[in-house]
Coordinates of C-alpha atoms in Angstrom, one line a residue:
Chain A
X1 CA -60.2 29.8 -6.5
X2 CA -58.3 30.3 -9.5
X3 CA -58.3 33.8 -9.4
X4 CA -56.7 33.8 -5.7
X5 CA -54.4 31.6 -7.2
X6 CA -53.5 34.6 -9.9
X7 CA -52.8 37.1 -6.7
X8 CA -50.9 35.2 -4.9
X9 CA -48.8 34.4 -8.3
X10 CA -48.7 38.3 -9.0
X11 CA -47.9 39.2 -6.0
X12 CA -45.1 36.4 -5.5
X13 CA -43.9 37.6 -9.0
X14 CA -43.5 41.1 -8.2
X15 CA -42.0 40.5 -4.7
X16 CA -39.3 38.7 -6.5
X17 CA -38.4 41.2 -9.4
X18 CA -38.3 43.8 -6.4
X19 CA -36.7 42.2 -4.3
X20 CA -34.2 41.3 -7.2
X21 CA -34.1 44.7 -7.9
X22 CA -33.3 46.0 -4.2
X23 CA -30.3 43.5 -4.2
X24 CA -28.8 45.2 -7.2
X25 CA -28.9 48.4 -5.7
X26 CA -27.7 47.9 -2.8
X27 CA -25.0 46.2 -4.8
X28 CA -24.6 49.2 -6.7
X29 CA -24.3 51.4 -4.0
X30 CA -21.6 49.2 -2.3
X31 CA -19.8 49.3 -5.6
X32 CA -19.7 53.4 -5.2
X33 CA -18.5 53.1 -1.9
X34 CA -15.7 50.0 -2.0
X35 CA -14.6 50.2 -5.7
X36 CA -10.7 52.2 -6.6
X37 CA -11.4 54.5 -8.7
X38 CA -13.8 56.8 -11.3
X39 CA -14.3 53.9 -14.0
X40 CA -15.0 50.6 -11.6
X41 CA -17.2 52.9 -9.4
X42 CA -19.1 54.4 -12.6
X43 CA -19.6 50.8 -13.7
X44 CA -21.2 50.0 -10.2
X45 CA -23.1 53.0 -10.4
X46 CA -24.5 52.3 -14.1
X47 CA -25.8 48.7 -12.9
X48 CA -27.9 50.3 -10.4
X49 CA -29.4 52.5 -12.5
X50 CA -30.0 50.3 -15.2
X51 CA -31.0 46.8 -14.0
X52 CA -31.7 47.5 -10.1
X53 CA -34.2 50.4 -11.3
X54 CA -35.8 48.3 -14.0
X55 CA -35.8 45.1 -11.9
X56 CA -38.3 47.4 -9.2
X57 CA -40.0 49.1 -12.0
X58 CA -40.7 45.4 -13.3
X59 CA -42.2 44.7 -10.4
X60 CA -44.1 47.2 -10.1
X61 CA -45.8 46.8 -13.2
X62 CA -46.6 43.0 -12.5
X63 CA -48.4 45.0 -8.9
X64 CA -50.3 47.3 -10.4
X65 CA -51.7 44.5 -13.5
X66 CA -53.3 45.9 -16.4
X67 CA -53.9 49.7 -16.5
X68 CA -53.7 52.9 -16.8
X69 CA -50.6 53.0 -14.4
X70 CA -49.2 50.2 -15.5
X71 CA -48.8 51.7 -18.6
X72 CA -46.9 55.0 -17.4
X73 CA -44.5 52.8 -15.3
X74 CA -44.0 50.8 -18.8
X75 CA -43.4 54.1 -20.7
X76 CA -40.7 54.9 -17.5
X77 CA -38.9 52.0 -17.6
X78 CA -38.6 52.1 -21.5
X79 CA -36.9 55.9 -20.9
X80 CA -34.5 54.6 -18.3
X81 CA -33.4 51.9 -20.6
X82 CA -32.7 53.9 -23.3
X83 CA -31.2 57.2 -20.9
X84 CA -29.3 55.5 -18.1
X85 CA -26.8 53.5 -20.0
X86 CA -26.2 56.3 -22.5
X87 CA -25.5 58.9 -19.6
X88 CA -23.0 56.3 -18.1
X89 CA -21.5 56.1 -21.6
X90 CA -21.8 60.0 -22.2
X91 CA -19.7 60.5 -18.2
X92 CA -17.1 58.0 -18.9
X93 CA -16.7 58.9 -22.6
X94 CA -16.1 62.4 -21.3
X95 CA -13.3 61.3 -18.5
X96 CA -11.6 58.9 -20.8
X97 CA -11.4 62.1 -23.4
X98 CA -10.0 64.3 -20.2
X99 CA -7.0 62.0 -20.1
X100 CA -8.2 60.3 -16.9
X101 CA -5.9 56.6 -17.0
X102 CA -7.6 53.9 -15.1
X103 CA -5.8 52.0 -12.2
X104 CA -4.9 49.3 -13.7
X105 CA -3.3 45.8 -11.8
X106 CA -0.8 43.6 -12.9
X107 CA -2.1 41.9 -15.5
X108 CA -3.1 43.6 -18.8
X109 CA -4.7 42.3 -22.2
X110 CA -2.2 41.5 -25.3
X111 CA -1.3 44.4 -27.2
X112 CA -2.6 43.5 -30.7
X113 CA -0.2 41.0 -32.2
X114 CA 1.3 40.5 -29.6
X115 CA 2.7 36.8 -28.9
X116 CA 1.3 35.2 -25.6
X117 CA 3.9 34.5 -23.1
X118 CA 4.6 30.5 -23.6
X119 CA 3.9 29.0 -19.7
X120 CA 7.0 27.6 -18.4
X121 CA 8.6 31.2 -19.3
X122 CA 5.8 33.1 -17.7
X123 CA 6.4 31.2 -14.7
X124 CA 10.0 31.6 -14.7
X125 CA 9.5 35.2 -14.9
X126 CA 7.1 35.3 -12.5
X127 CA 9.7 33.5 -10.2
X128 CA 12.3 35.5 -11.1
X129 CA 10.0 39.1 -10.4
X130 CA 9.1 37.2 -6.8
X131 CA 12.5 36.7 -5.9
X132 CA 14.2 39.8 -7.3
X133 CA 11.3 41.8 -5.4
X134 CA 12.3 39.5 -2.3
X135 CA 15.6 41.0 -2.6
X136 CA 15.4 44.2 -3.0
X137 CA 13.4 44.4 0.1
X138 CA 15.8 42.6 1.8
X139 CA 18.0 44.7 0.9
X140 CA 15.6 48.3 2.3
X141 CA 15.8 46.0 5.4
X142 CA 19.4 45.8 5.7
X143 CA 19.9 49.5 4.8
Chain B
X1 CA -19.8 67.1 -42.5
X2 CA -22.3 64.0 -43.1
X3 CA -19.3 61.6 -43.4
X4 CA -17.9 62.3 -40.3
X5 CA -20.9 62.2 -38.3
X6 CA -21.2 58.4 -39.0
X7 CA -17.2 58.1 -37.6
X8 CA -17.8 60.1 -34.8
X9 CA -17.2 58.8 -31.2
X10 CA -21.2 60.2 -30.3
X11 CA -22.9 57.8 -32.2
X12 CA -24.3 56.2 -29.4
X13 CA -25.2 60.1 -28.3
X14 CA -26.7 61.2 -31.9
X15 CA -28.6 57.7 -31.9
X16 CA -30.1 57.9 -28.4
X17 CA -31.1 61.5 -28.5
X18 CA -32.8 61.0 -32.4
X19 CA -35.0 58.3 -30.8
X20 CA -35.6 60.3 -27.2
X21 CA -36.3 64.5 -29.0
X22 CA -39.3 63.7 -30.3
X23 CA -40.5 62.1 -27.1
X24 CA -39.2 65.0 -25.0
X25 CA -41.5 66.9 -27.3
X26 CA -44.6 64.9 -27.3
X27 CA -44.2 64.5 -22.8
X28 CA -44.1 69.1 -22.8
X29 CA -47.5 68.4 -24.5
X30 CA -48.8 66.0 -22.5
X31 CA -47.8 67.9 -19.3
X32 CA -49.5 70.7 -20.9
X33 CA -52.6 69.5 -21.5
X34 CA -52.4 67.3 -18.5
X35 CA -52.4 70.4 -16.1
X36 CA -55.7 70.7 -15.9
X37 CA -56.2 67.3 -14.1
X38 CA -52.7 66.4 -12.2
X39 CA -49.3 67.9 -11.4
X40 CA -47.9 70.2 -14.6
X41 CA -49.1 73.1 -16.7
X42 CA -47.4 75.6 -19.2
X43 CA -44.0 76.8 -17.0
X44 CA -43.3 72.9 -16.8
X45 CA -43.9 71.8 -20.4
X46 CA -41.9 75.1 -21.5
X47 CA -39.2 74.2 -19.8
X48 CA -39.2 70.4 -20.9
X49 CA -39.9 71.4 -24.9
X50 CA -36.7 73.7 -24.4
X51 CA -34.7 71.3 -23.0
X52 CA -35.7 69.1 -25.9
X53 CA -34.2 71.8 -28.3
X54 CA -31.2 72.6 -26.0
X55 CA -30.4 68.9 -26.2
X56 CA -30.5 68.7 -29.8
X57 CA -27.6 71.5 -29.7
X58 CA -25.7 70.0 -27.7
X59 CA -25.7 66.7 -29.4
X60 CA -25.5 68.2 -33.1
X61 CA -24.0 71.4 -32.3
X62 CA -25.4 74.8 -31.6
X63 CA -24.9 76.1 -35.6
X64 CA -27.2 73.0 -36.4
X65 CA -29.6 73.8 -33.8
X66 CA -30.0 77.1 -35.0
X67 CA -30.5 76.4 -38.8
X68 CA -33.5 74.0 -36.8
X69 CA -34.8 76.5 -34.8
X70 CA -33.2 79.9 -36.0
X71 CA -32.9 82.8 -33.2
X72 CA -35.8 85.0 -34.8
X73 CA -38.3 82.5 -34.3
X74 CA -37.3 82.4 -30.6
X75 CA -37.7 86.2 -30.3
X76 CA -40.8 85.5 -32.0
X77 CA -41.9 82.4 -29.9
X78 CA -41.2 84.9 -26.7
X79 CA -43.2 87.8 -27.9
X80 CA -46.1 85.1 -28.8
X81 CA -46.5 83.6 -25.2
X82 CA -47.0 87.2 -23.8
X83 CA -49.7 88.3 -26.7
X84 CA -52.0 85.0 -26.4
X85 CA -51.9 85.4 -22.7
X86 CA -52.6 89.2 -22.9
X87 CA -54.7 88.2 -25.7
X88 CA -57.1 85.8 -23.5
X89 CA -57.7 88.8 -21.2
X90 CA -58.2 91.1 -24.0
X91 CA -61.0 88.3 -25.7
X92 CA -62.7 87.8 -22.2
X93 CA -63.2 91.5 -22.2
X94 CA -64.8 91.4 -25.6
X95 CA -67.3 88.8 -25.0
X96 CA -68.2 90.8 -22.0
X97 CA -66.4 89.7 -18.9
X98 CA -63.5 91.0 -16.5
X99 CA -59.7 90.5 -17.5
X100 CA -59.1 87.1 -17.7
X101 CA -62.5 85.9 -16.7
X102 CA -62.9 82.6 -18.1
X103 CA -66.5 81.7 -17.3
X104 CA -67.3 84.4 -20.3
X105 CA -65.6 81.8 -22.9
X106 CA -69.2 79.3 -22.2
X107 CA -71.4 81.1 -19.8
X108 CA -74.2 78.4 -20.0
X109 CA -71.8 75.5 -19.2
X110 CA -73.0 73.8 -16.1
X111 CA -69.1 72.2 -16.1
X112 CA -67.1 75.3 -16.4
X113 CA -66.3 74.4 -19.7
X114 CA -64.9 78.1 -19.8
X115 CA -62.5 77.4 -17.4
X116 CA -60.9 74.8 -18.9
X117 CA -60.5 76.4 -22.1
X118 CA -59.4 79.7 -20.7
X119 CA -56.6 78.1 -18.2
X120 CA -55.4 76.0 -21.6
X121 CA -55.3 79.5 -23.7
X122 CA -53.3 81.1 -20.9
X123 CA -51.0 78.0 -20.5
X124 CA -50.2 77.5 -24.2
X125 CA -49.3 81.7 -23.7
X126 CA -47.1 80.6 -20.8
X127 CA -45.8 77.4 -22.8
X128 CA -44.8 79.7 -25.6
X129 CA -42.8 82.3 -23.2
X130 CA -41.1 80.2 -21.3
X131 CA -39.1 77.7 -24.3
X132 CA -38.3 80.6 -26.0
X133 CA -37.3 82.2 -22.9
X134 CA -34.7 79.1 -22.0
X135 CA -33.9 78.6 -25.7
X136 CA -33.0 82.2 -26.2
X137 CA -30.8 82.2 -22.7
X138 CA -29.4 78.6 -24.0
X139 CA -28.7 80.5 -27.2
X140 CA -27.1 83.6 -25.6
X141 CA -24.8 81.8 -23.3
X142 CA -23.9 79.1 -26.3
X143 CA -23.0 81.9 -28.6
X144 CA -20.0 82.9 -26.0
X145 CA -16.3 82.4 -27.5
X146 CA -15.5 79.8 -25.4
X147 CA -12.1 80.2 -23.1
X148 CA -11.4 76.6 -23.8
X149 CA -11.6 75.2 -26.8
X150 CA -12.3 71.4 -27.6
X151 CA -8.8 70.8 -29.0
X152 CA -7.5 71.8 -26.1
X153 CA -8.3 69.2 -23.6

């Protein structure tokens, strides 16, 4: 009795670290596909490797119980901990060093010391970037 | 040298690979000695202790890798493989057997305890040739000038 009890917990234990696991790489790999450019899609990339991998190797290890086996898969998932985030550091070290910029959106971080913008004045500026933009389409129209 | 090592943008690199070169080692021996019963042998671990070594240089340089493992004990690693696996040919003939015949090593065994040592001997030959094999290629390719320099980009 108890020990069925103890299979079905290992096995529920391990479907749900896989399963886990299988979401974040399929999240990962959807990352690749969607994301703009080298950094964001590295970033997606280096999620799967890291947590989806370990998430299934996890899993594994709570299937296969105490052994032999159990032991290699232990040994793996210490390697890919250690390897997978360094490569990702090691690729996008070297692309950052090559002079590759980011895409970056509107908003940035402060430049150090720099002063936040106070609200109201952000907003006015905002305002003002909305409507002078409004113009100067209006004004591509009319030409 | 030393003080800029500890300001230098590897660190993560240098700390990583100082914890993972000694286990690249220590995983060539176990495929080694593994090959007798699963997937591996000496080619493999060969390959895997050079890559250990090749790693080191190209973390820490390839003028540190060489004061680590200098260029003569490569060419001496290389010519070693070849004369322990020559040399367990030459030893089965001794004790009485054909070239390479390993069941002369224990001829009583009723486990073939002769073939296991004689497929280790020829491995650890094989083990031998092959890192200094990749090393000595790593080395010879390393050595180039290179057309771009590190500055440069």
């Amino acid at each position: 009795m108890n020990g069925d009890l103890l299979h079905i917990l290992q096995f529920v234990i391990s479907a749900v670290l896989m399963a886990g696991g299988i979401f974040f790489v399929i999240a990962g790999a959807v990352g690749v596909l969607r994301l703009p450019d080298f950094y964001t899609r590295m970033h997606a990339a280096g999620m799967t490797d890291t947590l989806g991998a370990e998430m299934i190797l996890l899993g594994l290890i709570v299937q296969a119980g105490l052994s032999q086996t159990s032991l290699k898969l232990a040994l793996i998932a210490f390697l890919l901990f250690l390897t997978s985030p360094t490569a990702t550091h090691a690729v996008i070290g070297a692309a950052h060093h090559a002079g590759l910029k980011p895409k970056l959106g509107k908003y940035r971080a402060l430049a150090p010391g720099e002063e936040p913008l106070a609200k109201s004045k952000a907003k006015a500026q905002a305002k003002s970037k909305v409507k002078s933009a409004r113009k100067s389409r209006a004004k591509k129209r009319v030409k | 040298m030393s003080n800029q090592n500890s300001q230098s943008p590897h660190i993560i690199l240098r700390v990583v690979s100082k914890i993972l070169i000694p286990l690249i080692a220590l995983f060539a021996l176990y495929v080694h000695f593994h090959g007798d019963y699963g997937p591996g042998g000496g080619f493999q671990a060969g390959v895997i202790f050079a890559s250990a070594i090749i790693l080191y240089a190209l973390i820490f340089g390839l003028e540190e890798a060489k004061r680590a493992v200098p260029p003569s004990w490569v060419r001496i690693c290389m010519s070693l493989g070849v004369l322990v696996y020559g040399g367990t040919g030459v030893a089965t003939w001794i004790l009485g057997g054909e070239f390479l015949n390993f069941t002369s090593f224990a001829p009583d065994s009723t486990h073939a305890a002769g073939q296991h040592w004689g497929i280790l001997a020829v491995e650890l030959g094989v083990l031998f040739a092959v890192t200094g094999a990749m090393v000595a290629i790593f080395y010879a390719f390393g050595s180039r000038e290179p057309d771009l320099k590190d500055e440069d980009w």
